[in-house]
Amino acid sequence: MKLFFLPVIAALAGQVFAANNFYGIAGANSIGGSASYVCRTQAQWNKVATDAKTNGFKSIRLVGFDCDALHRASRAAVASGLKIMAGIYIPGSVASARTQVDTEVQVFVAAYRQFGAGVYDGLTIGNEVNDSAANIMAKVYSVRGYLRSLGISTPVSTVHTWVRIRDEPALCGADFVAANAHAFFDPNQPSGKAGDVVFQYAIPALKSRCPGKKVVITESGWPSAGNRNGAAIASWSDERNALLNLNCACTTDRSVQVYAFEIDDQVWKHNANERSFGIFGKIGLNSDIFKIC
Ligand SMILES: *[C@@H]1O[C@H](CO)[C@@H](O)[C@H](O)[C@H]1NC(C)=O
């Protein structure tokens, strides 16, 4: 009888299990690889969601609500059993975006009522907004108060760079820390240190400056093209190496959720580095880097 099980055990021993230690993946509302900004269709969001699910991501982060993205991505996420970190984008100052933000808060309320509270990990007001912490947080608190008045308890915050939140911790005064942390922009660190930079420098600093707050790294990635930044080299093998290091580093603090950046290359962006952070279709995940750590 025992002999009967041997081939099964041998097969299991020979198999390397892939583990995705990221929580989610962030991405744009435009399709990948396009020199102009072209909204993802519902079918294209569905493909993003099934690719995310297949590779073990649990959530998709939106940076803006243009392109009907909140409804399309929410519908796709529900169909794939994923969650959404919803982000309202503020292009200039908070004051200049007041009408747009207020309109998009209503879009969020409608999606929340349509798809349910359980779909939303959070709502962020602004991504790296170029305005004072006081102006940004006044808007965050106002939106949060409004949602609470409707009985909506979705966690609310604003996304900023980890360095700015460390230096102005008022930015983590709402419900959670939402920090972008890209090691590429530190000229002292090669791709193999991409995860170590986030988990050894950024996260400890954020935890100390934002005591008691849940930390979410809303973006971390690496470009495959463009100029180098000192020791940080932009190439396909460096992007692969950085994501591999990040995925392994995520196991060192399970209290922190990290969103890999980003779904696919956004070629319409103006800078070669910023165009080339795409992951799907470029970097092997289950088939490659998730097997290694
Ligand atoms: C940020 O805002 C200031 C003041 O309005 C402006 O001078 C500066 O150009 C802005 N920076 C960026 C990167 O948009």
Short mmCIF file of C-alpha atoms in Angstrom, two decimals, residues 56-227:
data_model
loop_
_atom_site.label_atom_id
_atom_site.label_comp_id
_atom_site.label_asym_id
_atom_site.label_seq_id
_atom_site.Cartn_x
_atom_site.Cartn_y
_atom_site.Cartn_z
CA GLY A 56 -2.46 35.75 -6.34
CA PHE A 57 -3.14 39.48 -5.92
CA LYS A 58 -6.07 40.28 -3.63
CA SER A 59 -6.77 43.91 -4.51
CA ILE A 60 -6.51 46.42 -7.35
CA ARG A 61 -5.62 50.03 -6.61
CA LEU A 62 -7.06 52.82 -8.75
CA VAL A 63 -5.31 56.19 -8.88
CA GLY A 64 -8.29 58.06 -10.42
CA PHE A 65 -11.97 57.76 -11.27
CA ASP A 66 -11.73 58.98 -14.89
CA CYS A 67 -12.74 56.53 -17.64
CA ASP A 68 -15.64 55.20 -15.50
CA ALA A 69 -12.85 53.25 -13.84
CA LEU A 70 -14.41 52.88 -10.41
CA HIS A 71 -17.49 51.13 -11.76
CA ARG A 72 -15.65 49.06 -14.37
CA ALA A 73 -12.90 47.94 -12.01
CA SER A 74 -15.38 47.27 -9.19
CA ARG A 75 -17.51 45.11 -11.48
CA ALA A 76 -14.40 43.21 -12.62
CA ALA A 77 -13.14 42.85 -9.05
CA VAL A 78 -16.44 41.44 -7.80
CA ALA A 79 -16.47 38.89 -10.64
CA SER A 80 -12.93 37.76 -9.73
CA GLY A 81 -13.32 37.90 -5.93
CA LEU A 82 -10.90 40.82 -5.57
CA LYS A 83 -11.08 44.08 -3.64
CA ILE A 84 -10.56 47.69 -4.71
CA MET A 85 -8.47 50.44 -3.16
CA ALA A 86 -10.30 53.41 -4.66
CA GLY A 87 -8.33 56.56 -5.38
CA ILE A 88 -9.62 59.99 -6.32
CA TYR A 89 -6.96 61.93 -8.26
CA ILE A 90 -6.21 65.61 -7.62
CA PRO A 91 -4.15 67.03 -10.53
CA GLY A 92 -3.33 70.50 -9.14
CA SER A 93 -4.15 72.15 -5.84
CA VAL A 94 -6.92 70.85 -3.59
CA ALA A 95 -8.89 74.08 -4.09
CA SER A 96 -8.72 73.84 -7.88
CA ALA A 97 -10.10 70.26 -7.77
CA ARG A 98 -12.94 70.92 -5.33
CA THR A 99 -15.83 70.36 -7.74
CA GLN A 100 -14.22 67.31 -9.31
CA VAL A 101 -13.52 65.70 -5.94
CA ASP A 102 -17.02 66.36 -4.65
CA THR A 103 -18.51 64.84 -7.82
CA GLU A 104 -16.26 61.78 -7.52
CA VAL A 105 -17.19 61.28 -3.86
CA GLN A 106 -20.75 60.88 -5.15
CA VAL A 107 -19.44 58.35 -7.69
CA PHE A 108 -17.86 56.45 -4.80
CA VAL A 109 -21.09 56.51 -2.79
CA ALA A 110 -23.00 55.12 -5.80
CA ALA A 111 -20.44 52.32 -6.33
CA TYR A 112 -20.42 51.52 -2.61
CA ARG A 113 -24.20 51.13 -2.70
CA GLN A 114 -24.08 49.08 -5.91
CA PHE A 115 -21.21 46.72 -5.14
CA GLY A 116 -21.19 46.67 -1.32
CA ALA A 117 -18.98 47.74 1.54
CA GLY A 118 -16.90 44.56 1.35
CA VAL A 119 -15.40 45.45 -2.03
CA TYR A 120 -13.53 48.54 -0.82
CA ASP A 121 -10.25 48.41 1.08
CA GLY A 122 -10.24 52.18 1.33
CA LEU A 123 -10.79 55.51 -0.37
CA THR A 124 -7.82 57.81 -0.92
CA ILE A 125 -8.21 61.51 -1.68
CA GLY A 126 -5.30 62.56 -3.88
CA ASN A 127 -2.09 60.87 -4.98
CA GLU A 128 1.07 62.85 -4.13
CA VAL A 129 -0.95 66.09 -4.23
CA ASN A 130 1.13 69.23 -4.74
CA ASP A 131 -0.41 71.20 -1.87
CA SER A 132 0.10 71.78 1.84
CA ALA A 133 -0.59 68.98 4.29
CA ALA A 134 -3.17 71.25 5.94
CA ASN A 135 -5.11 71.76 2.70
CA ILE A 136 -4.93 68.06 1.78
CA MET A 137 -6.03 66.85 5.20
CA ALA A 138 -8.86 69.37 5.47
CA LYS A 139 -10.34 67.77 2.34
CA VAL A 140 -9.68 64.23 3.60
CA TYR A 141 -11.44 64.95 6.91
CA SER A 142 -14.32 66.65 5.15
CA VAL A 143 -14.88 63.67 2.83
CA ARG A 144 -14.53 61.23 5.72
CA GLY A 145 -17.08 63.17 7.79
CA TYR A 146 -19.48 63.23 4.87
CA LEU A 147 -19.18 59.46 4.28
CA ARG A 148 -19.65 58.75 8.00
CA SER A 149 -22.80 60.90 7.96
CA LEU A 150 -24.14 58.48 5.32
CA GLY A 151 -23.18 55.46 7.43
CA ILE A 152 -20.22 54.55 5.15
CA SER A 153 -17.25 53.41 7.24
CA THR A 154 -14.71 52.76 4.43
CA PRO A 155 -11.23 53.80 5.68
CA VAL A 156 -10.21 57.17 4.19
CA SER A 157 -6.71 58.63 3.69
CA THR A 158 -4.50 60.47 1.21
CA VAL A 159 -1.58 58.92 -0.68
CA HIS A 160 1.80 60.62 -0.55
CA THR A 161 5.46 59.69 -0.89
CA TRP A 162 6.83 57.94 2.18
CA VAL A 163 9.41 60.71 2.59
CA ARG A 164 6.78 63.45 2.71
CA ILE A 165 4.61 61.49 5.20
CA ARG A 166 7.70 60.88 7.38
CA ASP A 167 8.50 64.62 7.31
CA GLU A 168 4.85 65.80 7.65
CA PRO A 169 3.03 63.11 9.62
CA ALA A 170 -0.18 65.16 9.53
CA LEU A 171 -0.55 63.32 6.21
CA CYS A 172 -1.19 60.05 8.09
CA GLY A 173 -3.71 61.62 10.45
CA ALA A 174 -6.77 59.93 8.91
CA ASP A 175 -7.60 56.20 8.96
CA PHE A 176 -4.42 54.58 7.60
CA VAL A 177 -0.98 55.38 6.20
CA ALA A 178 -1.01 55.34 2.38
CA ALA A 179 2.56 55.72 1.18
CA ASN A 180 4.23 55.34 -2.21
CA ALA A 181 7.74 53.94 -1.80
CA HIS A 182 9.86 53.39 -4.91
CA ALA A 183 13.46 52.45 -4.18
CA PHE A 184 14.40 53.46 -7.74
CA PHE A 185 14.29 57.13 -6.75
CA ASP A 186 17.02 56.55 -4.13
CA PRO A 187 20.27 56.83 -6.16
CA ASN A 188 22.20 54.76 -3.62
CA GLN A 189 20.24 51.52 -3.97
CA PRO A 190 20.48 48.86 -6.69
CA SER A 191 17.44 46.79 -7.75
CA GLY A 192 18.40 43.91 -5.46
CA LYS A 193 17.73 46.19 -2.47
CA ALA A 194 14.29 47.38 -3.66
CA GLY A 195 12.38 45.49 -0.97
CA ASP A 196 14.95 46.09 1.75
CA VAL A 197 14.65 49.86 1.23
CA VAL A 198 10.89 49.67 1.74
CA PHE A 199 10.93 47.31 4.73
CA GLN A 200 14.11 48.48 6.47
CA TYR A 201 13.83 52.26 5.98
CA ALA A 202 10.40 53.41 4.78
CA ILE A 203 8.07 51.23 6.86
CA PRO A 204 9.93 51.60 10.20
CA ALA A 205 9.99 55.40 9.70
CA LEU A 206 6.26 55.47 8.89
CA LYS A 207 5.41 53.26 11.89
CA SER A 208 7.33 55.55 14.17
CA ARG A 209 5.81 58.76 12.78
CA CYS A 210 2.27 57.37 12.48
CA PRO A 211 1.94 55.29 15.67
CA GLY A 212 -0.90 52.80 15.77
CA LYS A 213 -1.86 53.32 12.12
CA LYS A 214 -2.14 50.48 9.61
CA VAL A 215 0.54 50.95 6.93
CA VAL A 216 -0.29 50.41 3.27
CA ILE A 217 2.42 50.83 0.64
CA THR A 218 0.20 51.99 -2.21
CA GLU A 219 2.94 51.76 -4.87
CA SER A 220 6.28 50.05 -5.13
CA GLY A 221 7.91 49.03 -8.37
CA TRP A 222 10.83 49.49 -10.72
CA PRO A 223 11.21 50.70 -14.33
CA SER A 224 12.56 48.55 -17.15
CA ALA A 225 13.71 51.46 -19.35
CA GLY A 226 15.08 54.98 -19.25
CA ASN A 227 18.00 56.63 -17.53
#
